[in-house]
mmCIF file of C-alpha atoms and ligand atoms in Angstrom:
data_model
loop_
_atom_site.group_PDB
_atom_site.id
_atom_site.type_symbol
_atom_site.label_atom_id
_atom_site.label_comp_id
_atom_site.label_asym_id
_atom_site.label_seq_id
_atom_site.Cartn_x
_atom_site.Cartn_y
_atom_site.Cartn_z
ATOM 1 C CA MET R 1 8.321 1.719 -10.777
ATOM 2 C CA ILE R 2 9.314 -1.856 -10.474
ATOM 3 C CA ALA R 3 7.813 -4.095 -8.022
ATOM 4 C CA ASP R 4 9.770 -7.262 -7.449
ATOM 5 C CA ILE R 5 7.517 -9.526 -5.145
ATOM 6 C CA VAL R 6 9.436 -12.601 -3.523
ATOM 7 C CA THR R 7 6.808 -15.170 -2.485
ATOM 8 C CA LEU R 8 5.826 -19.011 -2.274
ATOM 9 C CA PHE R 9 2.403 -18.248 -3.938
ATOM 10 C CA PRO R 10 3.209 -16.202 -7.394
ATOM 11 C CA SER R 11 -0.250 -17.218 -8.839
ATOM 12 C CA MET R 12 -1.888 -15.308 -5.811
ATOM 13 C CA PHE R 13 -0.935 -12.008 -8.097
ATOM 14 C CA PHE R 14 -2.704 -13.468 -11.065
ATOM 15 C CA GLY R 15 -5.909 -11.229 -11.691
ATOM 16 C CA PRO R 16 -5.738 -8.511 -8.499
ATOM 17 C CA LEU R 17 -3.114 -6.628 -10.224
ATOM 18 C CA ASP R 18 -4.144 -7.198 -14.048
ATOM 19 C CA GLY R 19 -7.383 -5.244 -14.432
ATOM 20 C CA GLY R 20 -8.423 -1.508 -13.990
ATOM 21 C CA VAL R 21 -5.914 0.908 -13.002
ATOM 22 C CA VAL R 22 -3.257 -1.011 -12.073
ATOM 23 C CA GLY R 23 -3.467 -3.259 -15.114
ATOM 24 C CA ARG R 24 -3.451 0.163 -17.337
ATOM 25 C CA ALA R 25 -0.569 1.398 -15.757
ATOM 26 C CA ARG R 26 1.119 -2.369 -16.410
ATOM 27 C CA ALA R 27 0.049 -2.116 -19.790
ATOM 28 C CA LYS R 28 1.240 1.417 -20.454
ATOM 29 C CA GLY R 29 4.591 0.731 -18.691
ATOM 30 C CA HIS R 30 4.475 2.929 -15.576
ATOM 31 C CA LEU R 31 4.528 0.111 -13.640
ATOM 32 C CA ALA R 32 6.444 -3.620 -14.028
ATOM 33 C CA VAL R 33 5.595 -6.459 -11.796
ATOM 34 C CA ARG R 34 7.975 -9.324 -11.209
ATOM 35 C CA LEU R 35 7.048 -12.578 -9.466
ATOM 36 C CA HIS R 36 9.761 -14.692 -7.728
ATOM 37 C CA ASP R 37 8.880 -17.906 -6.664
ATOM 38 C CA LEU R 38 10.938 -18.432 -3.125
ATOM 39 C CA ARG R 39 11.192 -21.895 -3.718
ATOM 40 C CA ARG R 40 13.729 -21.199 -6.266
ATOM 41 C CA TRP R 41 16.102 -20.761 -3.615
ATOM 42 C CA GLY R 42 14.998 -23.498 -1.292
ATOM 43 C CA GLU R 43 17.487 -25.823 0.324
ATOM 44 C CA GLY R 44 18.279 -29.362 -1.291
ATOM 45 C CA ARG R 45 15.955 -31.420 -3.455
ATOM 46 C CA HIS R 46 12.760 -30.577 -1.687
ATOM 47 C CA ARG R 47 13.646 -26.740 -1.931
ATOM 48 C CA VAL R 48 13.090 -26.062 1.716
ATOM 49 C CA VAL R 49 12.469 -22.573 2.803
ATOM 50 C CA ASP R 50 11.667 -22.910 6.289
ATOM 51 C CA ASP R 51 12.143 -24.635 9.511
ATOM 52 C CA ALA R 52 11.103 -25.206 13.339
ATOM 53 C CA PRO R 53 11.833 -22.224 15.759
ATOM 54 C CA TYR R 54 14.616 -22.963 17.978
ATOM 55 C CA GLY R 55 13.545 -22.864 21.422
ATOM 56 C CA GLY R 56 10.310 -24.779 20.487
ATOM 57 C CA GLY R 57 6.880 -23.284 19.953
ATOM 58 C CA GLY R 58 4.262 -24.256 17.309
ATOM 59 C CA GLY R 59 4.246 -23.271 13.594
ATOM 60 C CA MET R 60 7.265 -23.030 10.864
ATOM 61 C CA ILE R 61 9.397 -20.099 10.168
ATOM 62 C CA LEU R 62 11.099 -18.873 7.005
ATOM 63 C CA GLN R 63 14.967 -19.486 6.921
ATOM 64 C CA PRO R 64 17.076 -16.575 6.178
ATOM 65 C CA GLY R 65 19.214 -17.898 3.171
ATOM 66 C CA PRO R 66 16.420 -18.184 0.662
ATOM 67 C CA LEU R 67 15.235 -14.774 0.765
ATOM 68 C CA PHE R 68 18.571 -13.299 1.275
ATOM 69 C CA GLU R 69 19.585 -15.007 -2.091
ATOM 70 C CA ALA R 70 16.364 -14.227 -3.608
ATOM 71 C CA VAL R 71 17.167 -10.755 -2.806
ATOM 72 C CA GLU R 72 20.709 -11.072 -4.296
ATOM 73 C CA SER R 73 20.114 -12.474 -6.869
ATOM 74 C CA ILE R 74 17.046 -9.937 -7.909
ATOM 75 C CA ARG R 75 19.563 -7.204 -7.496
ATOM 76 C CA GLU R 76 21.929 -9.147 -9.537
ATOM 77 C CA GLN R 77 19.795 -9.627 -12.395
ATOM 78 C CA TYR R 78 17.986 -6.506 -12.392
ATOM 79 C CA PRO R 79 20.595 -3.832 -11.237
ATOM 80 C CA VAL R 80 18.794 -0.308 -10.027
ATOM 81 C CA GLU R 81 20.251 2.658 -8.636
ATOM 82 C CA HIS R 82 17.529 3.229 -5.536
ATOM 83 C CA ASP R 83 15.252 0.318 -4.470
ATOM 84 C CA ARG R 84 14.115 -0.586 -1.241
ATOM 85 C CA VAL R 85 13.587 -4.273 0.866
ATOM 86 C CA VAL R 86 10.167 -4.287 2.447
ATOM 87 C CA LEU R 87 9.165 -6.938 4.847
ATOM 88 C CA LEU R 88 5.376 -7.126 4.928
ATOM 89 C CA SER R 89 4.354 -8.023 8.591
ATOM 90 C CA PRO R 90 1.921 -7.404 11.300
ATOM 91 C CA GLN R 91 5.303 -6.076 13.513
ATOM 92 C CA GLY R 92 5.827 -3.358 10.853
ATOM 93 C CA ARG R 93 5.191 0.561 10.905
ATOM 94 C CA LYS R 94 1.057 0.825 9.895
ATOM 95 C CA LEU R 95 0.931 1.317 6.242
ATOM 96 C CA ASP R 96 -0.497 4.903 5.307
ATOM 97 C CA HIS R 97 -0.992 7.465 2.894
ATOM 98 C CA GLN R 98 2.208 9.229 3.370
ATOM 99 C CA GLY R 99 4.163 6.072 3.642
ATOM 100 C CA VAL R 100 2.549 4.825 -0.039
ATOM 101 C CA LYS R 101 3.464 8.117 -1.202
ATOM 102 C CA ARG R 102 7.181 7.609 -0.033
ATOM 103 C CA LEU R 103 7.585 4.440 -1.292
ATOM 104 C CA ALA R 104 6.551 5.619 -4.723
ATOM 105 C CA GLY R 105 9.574 7.425 -4.929
ATOM 106 C CA PHE R 106 11.749 4.496 -5.285
ATOM 107 C CA GLU R 107 12.847 3.336 -8.732
ATOM 108 C CA ARG R 108 12.235 -0.493 -7.747
ATOM 109 C CA LEU R 109 10.440 -2.163 -4.396
ATOM 110 C CA ILE R 110 11.267 -5.905 -3.729
ATOM 111 C CA LEU R 111 8.335 -6.742 -1.528
ATOM 112 C CA LEU R 112 9.055 -9.777 1.073
ATOM 113 C CA CYS R 113 5.646 -11.960 1.619
ATOM 114 C CA GLY R 114 6.058 -13.606 4.697
ATOM 115 C CA ARG R 115 4.050 -17.393 5.548
ATOM 116 C CA TYR R 116 3.708 -19.598 8.426
ATOM 117 C CA GLU R 117 4.262 -17.885 11.871
ATOM 118 C CA GLY R 118 6.740 -15.363 10.068
ATOM 119 C CA VAL R 119 10.333 -14.626 9.250
ATOM 120 C CA ASP R 120 13.566 -15.433 10.915
ATOM 121 C CA GLU R 121 14.598 -12.142 12.631
ATOM 122 C CA ARG R 122 17.922 -12.102 10.644
ATOM 123 C CA VAL R 123 15.857 -10.982 7.708
ATOM 124 C CA ARG R 124 14.329 -8.217 9.831
ATOM 125 C CA GLU R 125 17.854 -7.026 11.118
ATOM 126 C CA ASP R 126 20.190 -7.155 7.993
ATOM 127 C CA LEU R 127 17.977 -7.701 4.978
ATOM 128 C CA ALA R 128 14.480 -5.445 4.849
ATOM 129 C CA ASP R 129 15.425 -1.940 4.812
ATOM 130 C CA GLU R 130 11.894 -1.504 6.564
ATOM 131 C CA GLU R 131 8.857 -3.525 7.773
ATOM 132 C CA LEU R 132 5.379 -2.264 7.076
ATOM 133 C CA SER R 133 2.030 -3.851 8.304
ATOM 134 C CA ILE R 134 -1.527 -3.334 6.757
ATOM 135 C CA GLY R 135 -3.415 -3.570 10.116
ATOM 136 C CA ASP R 136 -3.480 -4.756 13.311
ATOM 137 C CA LEU R 137 -4.441 -8.089 12.090
ATOM 138 C CA VAL R 138 -2.893 -11.515 11.388
ATOM 139 C CA LEU R 139 -3.088 -12.853 7.648
ATOM 140 C CA THR R 140 -2.186 -16.143 6.263
ATOM 141 C CA GLY R 141 0.443 -14.484 4.532
ATOM 142 C CA GLY R 142 2.180 -11.168 3.186
ATOM 143 C CA GLU R 143 0.759 -11.543 -0.363
ATOM 144 C CA LEU R 144 -2.599 -9.633 0.134
ATOM 145 C CA PRO R 145 -0.674 -7.211 1.833
ATOM 146 C CA ALA R 146 2.019 -6.912 -1.020
ATOM 147 C CA MET R 147 -0.753 -6.464 -3.476
ATOM 148 C CA MET R 148 -2.202 -3.583 -1.560
ATOM 149 C CA VAL R 149 1.329 -1.779 -1.664
ATOM 150 C CA VAL R 150 1.518 -2.117 -5.277
ATOM 151 C CA ASP R 151 -2.114 -0.932 -5.517
ATOM 152 C CA ALA R 152 -1.687 2.017 -3.778
ATOM 153 C CA VAL R 153 1.887 2.943 -4.829
ATOM 154 C CA ALA R 154 0.567 2.602 -8.344
ATOM 155 C CA ARG R 155 -1.837 5.965 -8.240
ATOM 156 C CA PHE R 156 1.290 7.987 -7.148
ATOM 157 C CA LEU R 157 2.605 6.944 -10.363
ATOM 158 C CA PRO R 158 2.845 9.876 -13.004
ATOM 159 C CA GLY R 159 0.436 8.861 -15.860
ATOM 160 C CA VAL R 160 -1.383 6.318 -13.747
ATOM 161 C CA LEU R 161 -4.354 8.542 -12.551
ATOM 162 C CA GLY R 162 -6.702 10.546 -14.729
ATOM 163 C CA CYS R 163 -5.765 13.653 -13.993
ATOM 164 C CA PRO R 164 -2.250 14.612 -12.209
ATOM 165 C CA GLY R 165 -2.058 15.166 -8.582
ATOM 166 C CA ALA R 166 -5.552 13.318 -8.027
ATOM 167 C CA ALA R 167 -3.404 11.175 -5.243
ATOM 168 C CA GLU R 168 -2.697 14.792 -3.865
ATOM 169 C CA SER R 169 -6.311 15.651 -3.236
ATOM 170 C CA GLU R 170 -8.314 12.821 -1.784
ATOM 171 C CA SER R 171 -8.640 10.975 1.638
ATOM 172 C CA PHE R 172 -5.687 11.269 4.082
ATOM 173 C CA ALA R 173 -3.927 13.694 1.464
ATOM 174 C CA ASP R 174 -4.286 16.383 3.766
ATOM 175 C CA GLY R 175 -4.752 14.449 6.946
ATOM 176 C CA LEU R 176 -8.712 14.891 6.192
ATOM 177 C CA LEU R 177 -11.239 12.066 5.066
ATOM 178 C CA GLU R 178 -13.152 13.211 1.887
ATOM 179 C CA SER R 179 -16.417 15.305 1.941
ATOM 180 C CA PRO R 180 -19.354 13.187 0.637
ATOM 181 C CA TYR R 181 -20.165 12.764 -3.177
ATOM 182 C CA TYR R 182 -23.239 12.913 -4.770
ATOM 183 C CA THR R 183 -24.271 12.387 -8.284
ATOM 184 C CA ARG R 184 -27.293 11.998 -10.638
ATOM 185 C CA PRO R 185 -30.363 11.564 -10.042
ATOM 186 C CA PRO R 186 -30.716 15.058 -7.873
ATOM 187 C CA GLU R 187 -33.730 13.229 -6.192
ATOM 188 C CA PHE R 188 -33.509 9.630 -5.329
ATOM 189 C CA ARG R 189 -36.465 7.838 -3.088
ATOM 190 C CA GLY R 190 -37.138 11.327 -1.875
ATOM 191 C CA ARG R 191 -33.519 12.042 -0.728
ATOM 192 C CA ARG R 192 -32.087 15.342 -2.417
ATOM 193 C CA VAL R 193 -29.148 15.998 -3.391
ATOM 194 C CA PRO R 194 -27.425 19.381 -1.057
ATOM 195 C CA GLU R 195 -28.888 22.298 -3.091
ATOM 196 C CA VAL R 196 -25.339 23.876 -2.600
ATOM 197 C CA LEU R 197 -23.740 21.161 -4.971
ATOM 198 C CA LEU R 198 -26.584 22.155 -7.773
ATOM 199 C CA SER R 199 -25.776 25.720 -7.442
ATOM 200 C CA GLY R 200 -23.027 26.167 -9.450
ATOM 201 C CA ASP R 201 -21.372 28.461 -6.858
ATOM 202 C CA HIS R 202 -17.733 26.832 -6.744
ATOM 203 C CA GLY R 203 -16.700 29.008 -3.649
ATOM 204 C CA ALA R 204 -19.529 27.976 -1.832
ATOM 205 C CA ILE R 205 -19.330 24.861 -2.894
ATOM 206 C CA ALA R 206 -15.767 24.434 -1.900
ATOM 207 C CA ARG R 207 -16.530 25.548 1.656
ATOM 208 C CA TRP R 208 -19.436 23.049 2.108
ATOM 209 C CA ARG R 209 -16.985 20.359 0.919
ATOM 210 C CA ALA R 210 -14.169 21.420 3.741
ATOM 211 C CA ASP R 211 -16.719 21.887 6.096
ATOM 212 C CA ARG R 212 -18.099 18.351 5.306
ATOM 213 C CA ALA R 213 -14.663 17.013 5.390
ATOM 214 C CA ARG R 214 -13.812 18.117 8.762
ATOM 215 C CA GLU R 215 -17.216 17.015 10.138
ATOM 216 C CA VAL R 216 -16.686 13.605 8.517
ATOM 217 C CA THR R 217 -13.325 13.369 9.730
ATOM 218 C CA ARG R 218 -14.410 14.400 13.509
ATOM 219 C CA ASN R 219 -17.056 11.894 13.428
ATOM 220 C CA LYS R 220 -15.585 8.907 11.785
ATOM 221 C CA ARG R 221 -11.453 9.351 12.379
ATOM 222 C CA PRO R 222 -10.842 12.335 15.035
ATOM 223 C CA ASP R 223 -7.450 10.863 15.646
ATOM 224 C CA LEU R 224 -6.905 12.254 12.222
ATOM 225 C CA LEU R 225 -7.389 15.523 13.347
ATOM 226 C CA LYS R 226 -5.208 15.042 16.648
ATOM 227 C CA ARG R 227 -2.377 13.761 14.498
ATOM 228 C CA ASP R 228 -1.850 17.439 12.878
ATOM 229 C CA GLY R 229 -3.498 19.283 15.598
ATOM 230 C CA SER R 230 -4.789 22.222 12.890
ATOM 231 C CA GLY R 231 -7.987 20.329 11.871
ATOM 232 C CA THR R 232 -8.753 22.806 9.153
ATOM 233 C CA ARG R 233 -8.410 21.736 5.402
ATOM 234 C CA GLN R 234 -7.679 25.904 4.921
ATOM 235 C CA GLY R 235 -5.331 26.116 7.465
ATOM 236 C CA ARG R 236 -3.239 23.091 5.375
ATOM 237 C CA ALA R 237 -4.136 24.635 2.340
ATOM 238 C CA LYS R 238 -2.028 27.533 3.503
ATOM 239 C CA GLU R 239 1.032 25.786 4.574
ATOM 240 C CA ARG R 240 1.280 24.092 0.914
HETATM 241 C C1 4FV O 301 0.381 -8.484 7.625
HETATM 242 C C2 4FV O 301 0.021 -7.427 8.074
HETATM 243 C C3 4FV O 301 0.263 -10.279 8.187
HETATM 244 C C4 4FV O 301 1.664 -12.740 9.759
HETATM 245 C C5 4FV O 301 2.243 -14.111 9.774
HETATM 246 C C6 4FV O 301 2.024 -13.461 7.589
HETATM 247 C C7 4FV O 301 0.856 -12.639 8.431
HETATM 248 C C8 4FV O 301 2.452 -14.685 8.149
HETATM 249 N N1 4FV O 301 1.798 -8.291 6.586
HETATM 250 N N2 4FV O 301 0.595 -6.830 7.520
HETATM 251 N N3 4FV O 301 -0.918 -7.726 9.123
HETATM 252 N N4 4FV O 301 1.206 -11.542 7.882
HETATM 253 O O1 4FV O 301 -0.872 -10.602 8.688
HETATM 254 O O2 4FV O 301 1.475 -7.206 6.435
HETATM 255 O O3 4FV O 301 3.906 -14.927 7.785
#
């Protein structure tokens, strides 16, 4: 997987994508991240990339030209079969587990990081294949959302997570939050780990975890249960 990121602040990506699972994925060649400074395609001596909105109103808008040229130049310089141009913006479809899994299926993602008030509508209509949002809040730029996409997608790439399929048996993978986890010590400040987890009875442990996952989801995210209506982990297990 290659992530080509178009941004006015390439240096923001130094650090967050260098360590841990993502850093190792890049070191092992499972993931490549290329940063493209939008300024490179700016107009004139001052490399202008934004302008005032037609019709007035505060703030500045990223112009279409530099963004279109950036994408065309990346595709020319690094041709691939199957890529996706993703615009990160609050107007996008909410990014979720299934969305990340789908993005992980592309050979290359071109991530467009907005700044200022946003981008010219022609970028949204004629350049981006899709628009994604990390949540109903307004950030100062699309860089942090782009980092989140790279981090989340990396976990689906073969060879990145310790055990294959780990990304399939976690929160949201089957529409439920995960059951509670415990580790040593068995008793901490008077609070004991549930006996079933110390029992070695894997059947009982699996049932306990399924019940807890449903309970946690019902308490914290009932909307997730509504989504697929079955509300039972077993129910979904059967469908697989
Ligand atoms: C955002 C979001 C986001 C909006 C104006 C950048 C900012 C500025 N991106 N999910 N929420 N973007 O707030 O993806 O251009």
